């Protein structure tokens, strides 16, 4: 394929070397003439192991060349990758000047181009950037229509400095955000020979995936550092701790807890977060990430309450009271907290939870139910149909499969609020089902 790459910094230079090595004809474009001179001399403009050899190979085979002539590069290629920088502004927002400038250049050339051209954004951009910035500029400058006269896609990169070539050749996944199917097909053809899943999503989803991955990596580093600091303060080697923690691929390093939804609860997580952060404080060890966990958890309960309140209906059914399905454990259940908030605000609340109903009569939690939350347990109703019929708002609180059908088709005249992820699609305007995080 004939490819032009705009921006020969870290991402652009690596992509130019790797794509030319795989047999594509690549034109590297940059406003800095010194970078272009280095590329054309087969030298790397950045320090990255193995990149110089790839660039030199590309020049020698004629598969790679550099230019400062934007128009020529666009006319001579079928696909353009935008790899320019998106640095931070003082307020933390992204600076999009470079993106905007490149899009204008591409758009003006597309005005005269008769063959279909595909524009791919590899620069890291926040969700909505392509829809609200890139496409409007391209359409305005070209006089053409995205998805009809030219293609648009997002292809976030996951390249680590010092291992970028290996990361390119052996990625964990390739993410394609496509404005139209034809654009996704063109981009997919570049990666089909790689031994990795190709994931095609809407553009905004792909934009968000990139940020989510990077912020998750930052969170992991910070988490490990805070655990290490606390471990050292109590005479333990934090490296030894985290080495064992990472051996658990069932829970610790898995997707089990990585699902958006309602707050965590139960007999372990809240108690242990509080205990460890208390110990850190008593040792004068700063742990701002760990200290934020309970506050964040509480805000998710508030988020659920705010959604209920937004519907301005007073008769509410809460399906589920224990912190998760298949248990009667009410200790630290965020659903109990939500129920207490609703009661406190005067809502007409009815609760269904077959496990808690059983425990109220027979179980080990009977004393807890009667002594700690009698005001909540008095609202339990064992008649599921009655709870549904006498409500205007239905909250799906835990993953009891009995509740799933309500998310798929909300009862007529009722609003369903899904806290657990039963909905097959995201919330849409005017829908009678609403997800807490989707």
PDB file of N, CA and C in Angstrom, residues 313-349:
ATOM      1  N   UNK A 313     -39.670  10.318  39.949  1.00  0.00           N
ATOM      2  CA  UNK A 313     -40.746   9.388  40.296  1.00  0.00           C
ATOM      3  C   UNK A 313     -40.457   8.847  41.688  1.00  0.00           C
ATOM      4  N   UNK A 314     -41.480   8.628  42.469  1.00  0.00           N
ATOM      5  CA  UNK A 314     -41.287   8.355  43.897  1.00  0.00           C
ATOM      6  C   UNK A 314     -41.389   6.876  44.284  1.00  0.00           C
ATOM      7  N   UNK A 315     -41.996   6.059  43.454  1.00  0.00           N
ATOM      8  CA  UNK A 315     -42.174   4.644  43.818  1.00  0.00           C
ATOM      9  C   UNK A 315     -41.042   3.825  43.187  1.00  0.00           C
ATOM     10  N   UNK A 316     -40.174   3.302  44.036  1.00  0.00           N
ATOM     11  CA  UNK A 316     -38.945   2.667  43.571  1.00  0.00           C
ATOM     12  C   UNK A 316     -38.883   1.217  44.045  1.00  0.00           C
ATOM     13  N   UNK A 317     -38.514   0.319  43.127  1.00  0.00           N
ATOM     14  CA  UNK A 317     -38.244  -1.083  43.451  1.00  0.00           C
ATOM     15  C   UNK A 317     -36.740  -1.315  43.395  1.00  0.00           C
ATOM     16  N   UNK A 318     -36.181  -1.842  44.470  1.00  0.00           N
ATOM     17  CA  UNK A 318     -34.759  -2.180  44.505  1.00  0.00           C
ATOM     18  C   UNK A 318     -34.643  -3.697  44.457  1.00  0.00           C
ATOM     19  N   UNK A 319     -34.104  -4.217  43.354  1.00  0.00           N
ATOM     20  CA  UNK A 319     -33.948  -5.655  43.192  1.00  0.00           C
ATOM     21  C   UNK A 319     -32.531  -6.044  43.567  1.00  0.00           C
ATOM     22  N   UNK A 320     -32.405  -6.681  44.711  1.00  0.00           N
ATOM     23  CA  UNK A 320     -31.107  -7.020  45.254  1.00  0.00           C
ATOM     24  C   UNK A 320     -30.769  -6.113  46.416  1.00  0.00           C
ATOM     25  N   UNK A 321     -30.303  -6.702  47.506  1.00  0.00           N
ATOM     26  CA  UNK A 321     -29.875  -5.924  48.670  1.00  0.00           C
ATOM     27  C   UNK A 321     -28.497  -6.360  49.149  1.00  0.00           C
ATOM     28  N   UNK A 322     -28.181  -7.658  49.001  1.00  0.00           N
ATOM     29  CA  UNK A 322     -26.831  -8.118  49.337  1.00  0.00           C
ATOM     30  C   UNK A 322     -25.844  -7.551  48.318  1.00  0.00           C
ATOM     31  N   UNK A 323     -24.564  -7.529  48.681  1.00  0.00           N
ATOM     32  CA  UNK A 323     -23.600  -6.827  47.829  1.00  0.00           C
ATOM     33  C   UNK A 323     -23.355  -7.542  46.508  1.00  0.00           C
ATOM     34  N   UNK A 324     -23.729  -8.822  46.396  1.00  0.00           N
ATOM     35  CA  UNK A 324     -23.687  -9.493  45.106  1.00  0.00           C
ATOM     36  C   UNK A 324     -24.654 -10.677  45.132  1.00  0.00           C
ATOM     37  N   UNK A 325     -25.019 -11.147  43.938  1.00  0.00           N
ATOM     38  CA  UNK A 325     -25.972 -12.246  43.832  1.00  0.00           C
ATOM     39  C   UNK A 325     -25.389 -13.529  44.416  1.00  0.00           C
ATOM     40  N   UNK A 326     -26.270 -14.400  44.899  1.00  0.00           N
ATOM     41  CA  UNK A 326     -25.834 -15.698  45.400  1.00  0.00           C
ATOM     42  C   UNK A 326     -25.349 -15.679  46.833  1.00  0.00           C
ATOM     43  N   UNK A 327     -25.589 -14.573  47.558  1.00  0.00           N
ATOM     44  CA  UNK A 327     -25.187 -14.492  48.959  1.00  0.00           C
ATOM     45  C   UNK A 327     -26.228 -13.695  49.726  1.00  0.00           C
ATOM     46  N   UNK A 328     -26.275 -13.898  51.037  1.00  0.00           N
ATOM     47  CA  UNK A 328     -27.154 -13.094  51.882  1.00  0.00           C
ATOM     48  C   UNK A 328     -26.363 -12.078  52.693  1.00  0.00           C
ATOM     49  N   UNK A 329     -25.089 -11.910  52.367  1.00  0.00           N
ATOM     50  CA  UNK A 329     -24.200 -11.046  53.144  1.00  0.00           C
ATOM     51  C   UNK A 329     -24.527  -9.575  52.887  1.00  0.00           C
ATOM     52  N   UNK A 330     -24.952  -8.882  53.917  1.00  0.00           N
ATOM     53  CA  UNK A 330     -25.312  -7.469  53.807  1.00  0.00           C
ATOM     54  C   UNK A 330     -24.243  -6.542  54.367  1.00  0.00           C
ATOM     55  N   UNK A 331     -23.174  -7.109  54.888  1.00  0.00           N
ATOM     56  CA  UNK A 331     -22.129  -6.265  55.462  1.00  0.00           C
ATOM     57  C   UNK A 331     -21.500  -5.385  54.386  1.00  0.00           C
ATOM     58  N   UNK A 332     -21.503  -4.090  54.641  1.00  0.00           N
ATOM     59  CA  UNK A 332     -20.907  -3.104  53.738  1.00  0.00           C
ATOM     60  C   UNK A 332     -21.518  -3.157  52.334  1.00  0.00           C
ATOM     61  N   UNK A 333     -22.770  -3.615  52.234  1.00  0.00           N
ATOM     62  CA  UNK A 333     -23.390  -3.652  50.913  1.00  0.00           C
ATOM     63  C   UNK A 333     -23.725  -2.238  50.457  1.00  0.00           C
ATOM     64  N   UNK A 334     -23.233  -1.834  49.292  1.00  0.00           N
ATOM     65  CA  UNK A 334     -23.576  -0.498  48.801  1.00  0.00           C
ATOM     66  C   UNK A 334     -25.057  -0.354  48.479  1.00  0.00           C
ATOM     67  N   UNK A 335     -25.739  -1.494  48.259  1.00  0.00           N
ATOM     68  CA  UNK A 335     -27.181  -1.432  48.011  1.00  0.00           C
ATOM     69  C   UNK A 335     -27.946  -1.066  49.283  1.00  0.00           C
ATOM     70  N   UNK A 336     -27.442  -1.482  50.433  1.00  0.00           N
ATOM     71  CA  UNK A 336     -28.042  -1.052  51.701  1.00  0.00           C
ATOM     72  C   UNK A 336     -27.876   0.455  51.855  1.00  0.00           C
ATOM     73  N   UNK A 337     -26.692   0.944  51.508  1.00  0.00           N
ATOM     74  CA  UNK A 337     -26.441   2.386  51.589  1.00  0.00           C
ATOM     75  C   UNK A 337     -27.366   3.149  50.650  1.00  0.00           C
ATOM     76  N   UNK A 338     -27.542   2.616  49.420  1.00  0.00           N
ATOM     77  CA  UNK A 338     -28.444   3.263  48.467  1.00  0.00           C
ATOM     78  C   UNK A 338     -29.875   3.251  48.999  1.00  0.00           C
ATOM     79  N   UNK A 339     -30.287   2.120  49.578  1.00  0.00           N
ATOM     80  CA  UNK A 339     -31.635   2.023  50.147  1.00  0.00           C
ATOM     81  C   UNK A 339     -31.837   3.052  51.248  1.00  0.00           C
ATOM     82  N   UNK A 340     -30.829   3.230  52.097  1.00  0.00           N
ATOM     83  CA  UNK A 340     -30.948   4.196  53.188  1.00  0.00           C
ATOM     84  C   UNK A 340     -31.037   5.626  52.657  1.00  0.00           C
ATOM     85  N   UNK A 341     -30.326   5.906  51.573  1.00  0.00           N
ATOM     86  CA  UNK A 341     -30.415   7.236  50.962  1.00  0.00           C
ATOM     87  C   UNK A 341     -31.821   7.475  50.412  1.00  0.00           C
ATOM     88  N   UNK A 342     -32.391   6.466  49.781  1.00  0.00           N
ATOM     89  CA  UNK A 342     -33.733   6.598  49.214  1.00  0.00           C
ATOM     90  C   UNK A 342     -34.778   6.764  50.320  1.00  0.00           C
ATOM     91  N   UNK A 343     -34.624   5.987  51.383  1.00  0.00           N
ATOM     92  CA  UNK A 343     -35.550   6.113  52.516  1.00  0.00           C
ATOM     93  C   UNK A 343     -35.444   7.505  53.121  1.00  0.00           C
ATOM     94  N   UNK A 344     -34.216   7.965  53.291  1.00  0.00           N
ATOM     95  CA  UNK A 344     -33.994   9.283  53.890  1.00  0.00           C
ATOM     96  C   UNK A 344     -34.589  10.412  53.086  1.00  0.00           C
ATOM     97  N   UNK A 345     -34.699  10.228  51.787  1.00  0.00           N
ATOM     98  CA  UNK A 345     -35.274  11.262  50.918  1.00  0.00           C
ATOM     99  C   UNK A 345     -36.772  11.052  50.658  1.00  0.00           C
ATOM    100  N   UNK A 346     -37.344  10.117  51.398  1.00  0.00           N
ATOM    101  CA  UNK A 346     -38.788   9.969  51.347  1.00  0.00           C
ATOM    102  C   UNK A 346     -39.339   9.164  50.183  1.00  0.00           C
ATOM    103  N   UNK A 347     -38.515   8.365  49.547  1.00  0.00           N
ATOM    104  CA  UNK A 347     -39.017   7.545  48.439  1.00  0.00           C
ATOM    105  C   UNK A 347     -39.859   6.392  48.975  1.00  0.00           C
ATOM    106  N   UNK A 348     -40.854   6.013  48.200  1.00  0.00           N
ATOM    107  CA  UNK A 348     -41.682   4.848  48.507  1.00  0.00           C
ATOM    108  C   UNK A 348     -40.938   3.624  47.971  1.00  0.00           C
ATOM    109  N   UNK A 349     -40.162   2.988  48.842  1.00  0.00           N
ATOM    110  CA  UNK A 349     -39.218   1.944  48.440  1.00  0.00           C
ATOM    111  C   UNK A 349     -39.724   0.559  48.782  1.00  0.00           C
TER     112      UNK A 349
END
